[in-house]
Short mmCIF file of C-alpha atoms and ligand atoms in Angstrom, two decimals:
data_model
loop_
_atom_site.label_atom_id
_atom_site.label_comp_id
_atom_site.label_asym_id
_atom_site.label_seq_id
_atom_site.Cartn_x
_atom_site.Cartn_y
_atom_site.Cartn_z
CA UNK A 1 74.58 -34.15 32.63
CA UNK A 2 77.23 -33.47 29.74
CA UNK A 3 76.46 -30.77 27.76
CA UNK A 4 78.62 -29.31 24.48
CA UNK A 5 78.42 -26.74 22.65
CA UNK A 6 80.46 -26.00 19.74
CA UNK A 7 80.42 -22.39 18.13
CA UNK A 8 82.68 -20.14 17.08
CA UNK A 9 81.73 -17.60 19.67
CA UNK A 10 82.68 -19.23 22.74
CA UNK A 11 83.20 -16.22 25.16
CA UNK A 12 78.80 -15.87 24.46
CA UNK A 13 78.24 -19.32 26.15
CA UNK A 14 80.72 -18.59 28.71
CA UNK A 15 77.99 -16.41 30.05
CA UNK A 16 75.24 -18.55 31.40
CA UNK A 17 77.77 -21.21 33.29
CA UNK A 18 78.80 -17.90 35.71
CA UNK A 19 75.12 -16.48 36.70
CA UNK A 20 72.31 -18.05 39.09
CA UNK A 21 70.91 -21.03 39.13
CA UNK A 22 72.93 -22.27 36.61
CA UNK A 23 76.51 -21.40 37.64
CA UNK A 24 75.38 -22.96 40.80
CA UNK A 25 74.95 -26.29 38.95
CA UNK A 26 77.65 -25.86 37.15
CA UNK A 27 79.55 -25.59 40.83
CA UNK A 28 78.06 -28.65 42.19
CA UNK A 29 79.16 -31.13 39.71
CA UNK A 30 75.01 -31.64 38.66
CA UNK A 31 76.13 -29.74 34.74
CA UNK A 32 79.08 -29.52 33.03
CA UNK A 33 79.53 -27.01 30.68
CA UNK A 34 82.39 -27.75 27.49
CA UNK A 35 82.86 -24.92 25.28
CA UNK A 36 84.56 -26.11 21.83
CA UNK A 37 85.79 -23.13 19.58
CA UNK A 38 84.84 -24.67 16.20
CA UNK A 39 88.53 -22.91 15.15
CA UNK A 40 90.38 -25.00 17.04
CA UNK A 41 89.36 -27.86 14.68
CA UNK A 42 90.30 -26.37 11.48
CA UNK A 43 93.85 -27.16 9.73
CA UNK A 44 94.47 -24.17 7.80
CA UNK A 45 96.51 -21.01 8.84
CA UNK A 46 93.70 -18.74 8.96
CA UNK A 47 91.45 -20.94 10.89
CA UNK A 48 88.50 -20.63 7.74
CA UNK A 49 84.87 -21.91 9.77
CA UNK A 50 83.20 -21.03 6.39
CA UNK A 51 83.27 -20.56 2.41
CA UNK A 52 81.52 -19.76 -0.80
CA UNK A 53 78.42 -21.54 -1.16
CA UNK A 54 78.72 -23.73 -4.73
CA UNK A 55 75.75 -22.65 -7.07
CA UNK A 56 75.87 -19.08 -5.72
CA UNK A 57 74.04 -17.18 -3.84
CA UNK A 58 74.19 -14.69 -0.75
CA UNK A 59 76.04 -15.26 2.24
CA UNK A 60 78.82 -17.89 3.19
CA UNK A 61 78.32 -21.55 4.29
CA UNK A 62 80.16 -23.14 7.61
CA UNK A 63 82.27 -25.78 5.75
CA UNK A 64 82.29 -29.32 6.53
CA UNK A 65 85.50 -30.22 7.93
CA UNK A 66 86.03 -28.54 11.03
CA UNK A 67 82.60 -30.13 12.32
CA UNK A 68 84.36 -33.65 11.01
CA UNK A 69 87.38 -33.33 12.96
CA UNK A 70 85.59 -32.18 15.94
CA UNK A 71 83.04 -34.92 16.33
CA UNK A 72 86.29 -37.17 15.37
CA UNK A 73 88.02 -35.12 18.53
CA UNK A 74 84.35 -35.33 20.70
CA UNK A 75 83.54 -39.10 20.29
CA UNK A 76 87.29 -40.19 20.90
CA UNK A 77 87.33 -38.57 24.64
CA UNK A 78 83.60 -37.97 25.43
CA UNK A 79 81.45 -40.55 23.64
CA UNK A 80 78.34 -40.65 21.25
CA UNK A 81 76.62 -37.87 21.81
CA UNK A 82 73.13 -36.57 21.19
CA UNK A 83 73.58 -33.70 18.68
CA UNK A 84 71.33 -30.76 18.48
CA UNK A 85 71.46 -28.52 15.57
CA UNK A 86 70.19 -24.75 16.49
CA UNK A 87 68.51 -23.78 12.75
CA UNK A 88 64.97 -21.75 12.33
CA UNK A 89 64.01 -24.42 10.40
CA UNK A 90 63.87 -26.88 13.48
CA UNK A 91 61.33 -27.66 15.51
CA UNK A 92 60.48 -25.34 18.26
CA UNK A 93 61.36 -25.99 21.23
CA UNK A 94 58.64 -26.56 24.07
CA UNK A 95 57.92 -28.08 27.81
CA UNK A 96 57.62 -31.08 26.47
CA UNK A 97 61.00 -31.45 24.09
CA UNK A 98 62.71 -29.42 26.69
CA UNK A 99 61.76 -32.18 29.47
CA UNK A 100 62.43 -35.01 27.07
CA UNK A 101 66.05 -33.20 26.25
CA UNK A 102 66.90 -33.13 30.35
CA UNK A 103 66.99 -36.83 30.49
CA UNK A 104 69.89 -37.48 28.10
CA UNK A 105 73.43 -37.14 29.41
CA UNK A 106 75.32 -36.74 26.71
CA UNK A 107 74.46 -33.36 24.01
CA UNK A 108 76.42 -31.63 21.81
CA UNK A 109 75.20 -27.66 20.35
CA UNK A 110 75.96 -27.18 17.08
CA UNK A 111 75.57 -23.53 16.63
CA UNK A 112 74.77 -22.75 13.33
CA UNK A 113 75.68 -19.00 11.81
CA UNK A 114 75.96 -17.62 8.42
CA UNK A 115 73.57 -18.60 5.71
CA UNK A 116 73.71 -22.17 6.95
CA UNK A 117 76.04 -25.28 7.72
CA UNK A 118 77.22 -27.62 4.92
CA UNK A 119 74.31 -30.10 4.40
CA UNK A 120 77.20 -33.34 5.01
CA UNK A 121 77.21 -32.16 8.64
CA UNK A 122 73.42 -33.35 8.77
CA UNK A 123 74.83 -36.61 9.30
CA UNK A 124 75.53 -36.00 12.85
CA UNK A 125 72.85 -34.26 13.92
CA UNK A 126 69.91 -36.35 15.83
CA UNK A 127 67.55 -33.09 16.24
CA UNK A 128 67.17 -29.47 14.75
CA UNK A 129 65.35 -27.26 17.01
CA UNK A 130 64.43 -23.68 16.59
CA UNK A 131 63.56 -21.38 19.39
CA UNK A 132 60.56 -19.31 17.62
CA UNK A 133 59.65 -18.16 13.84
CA UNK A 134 62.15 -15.45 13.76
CA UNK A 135 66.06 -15.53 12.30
CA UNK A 136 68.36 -14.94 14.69
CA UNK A 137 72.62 -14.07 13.60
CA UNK A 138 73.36 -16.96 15.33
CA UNK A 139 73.00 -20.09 16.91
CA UNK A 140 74.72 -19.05 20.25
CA UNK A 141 71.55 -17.60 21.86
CA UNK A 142 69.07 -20.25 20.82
CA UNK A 143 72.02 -22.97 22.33
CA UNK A 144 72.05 -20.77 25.76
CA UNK A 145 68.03 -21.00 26.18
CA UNK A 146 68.35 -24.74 25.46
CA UNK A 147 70.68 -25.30 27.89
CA UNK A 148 68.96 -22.99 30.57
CA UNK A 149 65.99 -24.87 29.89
CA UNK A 150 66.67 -28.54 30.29
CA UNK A 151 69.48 -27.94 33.06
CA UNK A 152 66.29 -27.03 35.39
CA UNK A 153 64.58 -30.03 35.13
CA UNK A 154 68.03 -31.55 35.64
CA UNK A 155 67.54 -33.50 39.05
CA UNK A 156 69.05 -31.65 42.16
CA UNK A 157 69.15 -27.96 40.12
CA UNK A 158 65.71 -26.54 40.85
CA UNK A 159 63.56 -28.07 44.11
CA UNK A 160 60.87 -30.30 42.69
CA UNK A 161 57.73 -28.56 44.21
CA UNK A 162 59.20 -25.32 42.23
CA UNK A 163 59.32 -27.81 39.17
CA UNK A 164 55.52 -29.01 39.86
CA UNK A 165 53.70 -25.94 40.17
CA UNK A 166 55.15 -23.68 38.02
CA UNK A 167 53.82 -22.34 34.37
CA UNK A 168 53.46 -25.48 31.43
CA UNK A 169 54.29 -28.06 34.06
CA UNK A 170 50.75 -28.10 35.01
CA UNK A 171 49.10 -27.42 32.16
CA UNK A 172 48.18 -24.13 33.41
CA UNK A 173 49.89 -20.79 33.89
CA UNK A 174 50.94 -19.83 36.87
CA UNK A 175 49.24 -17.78 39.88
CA UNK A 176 49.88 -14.79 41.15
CA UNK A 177 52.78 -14.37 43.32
CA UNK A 178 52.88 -12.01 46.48
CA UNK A 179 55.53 -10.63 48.81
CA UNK A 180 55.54 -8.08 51.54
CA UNK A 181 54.40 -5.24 51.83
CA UNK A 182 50.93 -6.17 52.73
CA UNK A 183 49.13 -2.81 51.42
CA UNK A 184 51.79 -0.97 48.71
CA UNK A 185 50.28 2.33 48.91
CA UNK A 186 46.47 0.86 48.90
CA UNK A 187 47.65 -1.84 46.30
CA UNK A 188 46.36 -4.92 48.79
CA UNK A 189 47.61 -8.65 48.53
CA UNK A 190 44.53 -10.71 48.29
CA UNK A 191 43.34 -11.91 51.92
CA UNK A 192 43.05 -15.14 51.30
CA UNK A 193 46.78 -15.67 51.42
CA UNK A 194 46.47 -14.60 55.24
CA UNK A 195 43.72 -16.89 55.82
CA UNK A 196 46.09 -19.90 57.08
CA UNK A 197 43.64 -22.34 55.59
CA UNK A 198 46.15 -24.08 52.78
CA UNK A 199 42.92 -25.72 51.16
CA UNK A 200 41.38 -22.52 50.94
CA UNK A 201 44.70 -20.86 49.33
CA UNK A 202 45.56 -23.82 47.11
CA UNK A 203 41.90 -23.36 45.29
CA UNK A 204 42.19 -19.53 45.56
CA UNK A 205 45.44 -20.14 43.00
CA UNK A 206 44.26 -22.68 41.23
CA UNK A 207 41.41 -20.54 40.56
CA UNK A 208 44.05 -17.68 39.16
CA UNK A 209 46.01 -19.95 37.46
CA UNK A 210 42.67 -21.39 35.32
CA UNK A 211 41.50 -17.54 35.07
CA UNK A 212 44.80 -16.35 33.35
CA UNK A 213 45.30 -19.32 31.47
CA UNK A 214 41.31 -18.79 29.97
CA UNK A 215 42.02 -15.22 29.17
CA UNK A 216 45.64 -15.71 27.87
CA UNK A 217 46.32 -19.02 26.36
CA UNK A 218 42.97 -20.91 25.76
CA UNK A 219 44.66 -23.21 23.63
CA UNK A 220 46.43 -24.52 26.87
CA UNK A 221 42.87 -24.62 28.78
CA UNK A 222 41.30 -26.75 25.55
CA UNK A 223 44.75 -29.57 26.58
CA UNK A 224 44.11 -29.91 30.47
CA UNK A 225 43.14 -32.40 31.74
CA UNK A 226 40.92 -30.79 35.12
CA UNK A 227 41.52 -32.68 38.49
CA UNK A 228 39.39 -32.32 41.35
CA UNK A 229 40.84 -28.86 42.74
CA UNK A 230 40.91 -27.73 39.10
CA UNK A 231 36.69 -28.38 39.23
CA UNK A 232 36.17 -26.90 42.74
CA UNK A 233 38.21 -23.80 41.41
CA UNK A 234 36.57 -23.66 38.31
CA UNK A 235 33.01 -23.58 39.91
CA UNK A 236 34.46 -20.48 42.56
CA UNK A 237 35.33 -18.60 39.25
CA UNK A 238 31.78 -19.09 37.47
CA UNK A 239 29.76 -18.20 40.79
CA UNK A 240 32.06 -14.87 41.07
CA UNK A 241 32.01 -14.39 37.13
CA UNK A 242 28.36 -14.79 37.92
CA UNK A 243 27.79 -11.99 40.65
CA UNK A 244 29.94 -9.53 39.34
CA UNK A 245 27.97 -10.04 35.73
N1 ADE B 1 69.37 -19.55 14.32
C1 ADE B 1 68.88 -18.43 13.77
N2 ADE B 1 67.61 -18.22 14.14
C2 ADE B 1 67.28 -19.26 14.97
C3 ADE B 1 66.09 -19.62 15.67
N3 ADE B 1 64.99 -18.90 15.60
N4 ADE B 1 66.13 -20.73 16.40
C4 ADE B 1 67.23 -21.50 16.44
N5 ADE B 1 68.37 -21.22 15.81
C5 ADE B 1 68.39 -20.11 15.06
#
């Protein structure tokens, strides 16, 4: 997968492509990374990204041409694209438009600063997406959790059974996780998890996972669709909900 990003705060992306999982990727050939410094696409001596916004008002604008030129620049050596536009007035991002965003091959980041871009630039853009109801100074950080996002359900970047089980992916949030020690200073890991039965353990955090996902986000229990384990689990939690009452 190709991914873009044009800003005009490059050494920011440059970041995520040298940590973890990612960088890893990045190293394999699975991602590649291009930064484009929105300057380098301007004509003028002072490299000007934005201007006066006509009508008036507060704040500048990011002006027109320097996106022209580099889409001009992009599509020559790279191809159409899929364009995302970071704005709070996108829609947020989610499991679901994250997943649907790791199966295209070809995305460019606009990352949007100031009081806004130039509206002529909408013309590229396929998608707006916002990463929550707050305003943010800049684009950059909303382009960096997109990217971390879709590159991990990116084929060959995370191992599937990681991909299946974890939080959203199932509908559910996630179980508790455990490590050594065994007893932290009388803080015991549930016994189950030494039990060696896999049956037994795969209810036990199914049974969690429904449990946290009831108390935290019911709106997510309302959406699931339950399975068989998710019944058996459900019917453990009611009889111990029931003897503990
Ligand atoms: N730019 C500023 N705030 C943002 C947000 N919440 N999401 C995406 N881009 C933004």
């Amino acid at each position: 997968m190709n991914i873009s990003v044009v800003t005009i705060f490059p050494e920011m992306i440059e970041v995520i492509t040298k940590y973890g999982v990612l960088a890893q990727a990045i190293k394999e050939g699975i991602i590649k990374i291009n930064i484009f410094n929105l300057r380098d696409f301007t004509k003028d001596k002072h490299k000007t990204v934005d201007d006066y916004p006509f009508g008036g008002g507060p704040g500048m604008v990011m002006k027109p041409e320097p996106f022209f030129n580099f889409f001009e620049f992009y599509k020559e050596n790279y191809g159409t694209p899929y364009v995302i536009l970071t704005t709070p007035q996108g829609d947020t991002l989610n499991n679901d438009l994250v997943k649907e965003l790791s199966k295209k091959d070809n995305i460019v980041i606009i990352c949007g600063r100031y009081e806004g871009i130039d509206e002529r630039v909408m013309n590229f853009v396929d998608k707006e997406i916002s990463i929550g109801d707050y305003v943010l100074t800049g684009g950059e950080l909303p382009a960096m959790v997109i990217i971390d996002s879709i590159s991990r359900f990116v084929p060959g970047v995370i191992d599937k059974e990681s991909l299946e089980n974890e939080s959203f992916n199932t509908g559910l949030l996630d179980h508790p996780h455990y490590t050594r020690p065994r007893d932290y200073n009388g803080n015991k890991v549930p016994e189950v998890l030494f039990s060696g039965n896999h049956k037994k353990i795969e209810i036990w955090r199914r049974k969690m996972a429904l449990k946290k996902t009831l108390e935290k986000r019911p709106d997510l229990f309302l959406k699931k669709e339950l399975d068989l384990i998710d019944k058996k689990a459900l019917i453990e939690l009611f009889r111990e909900l029931d003897t503990n009452a």
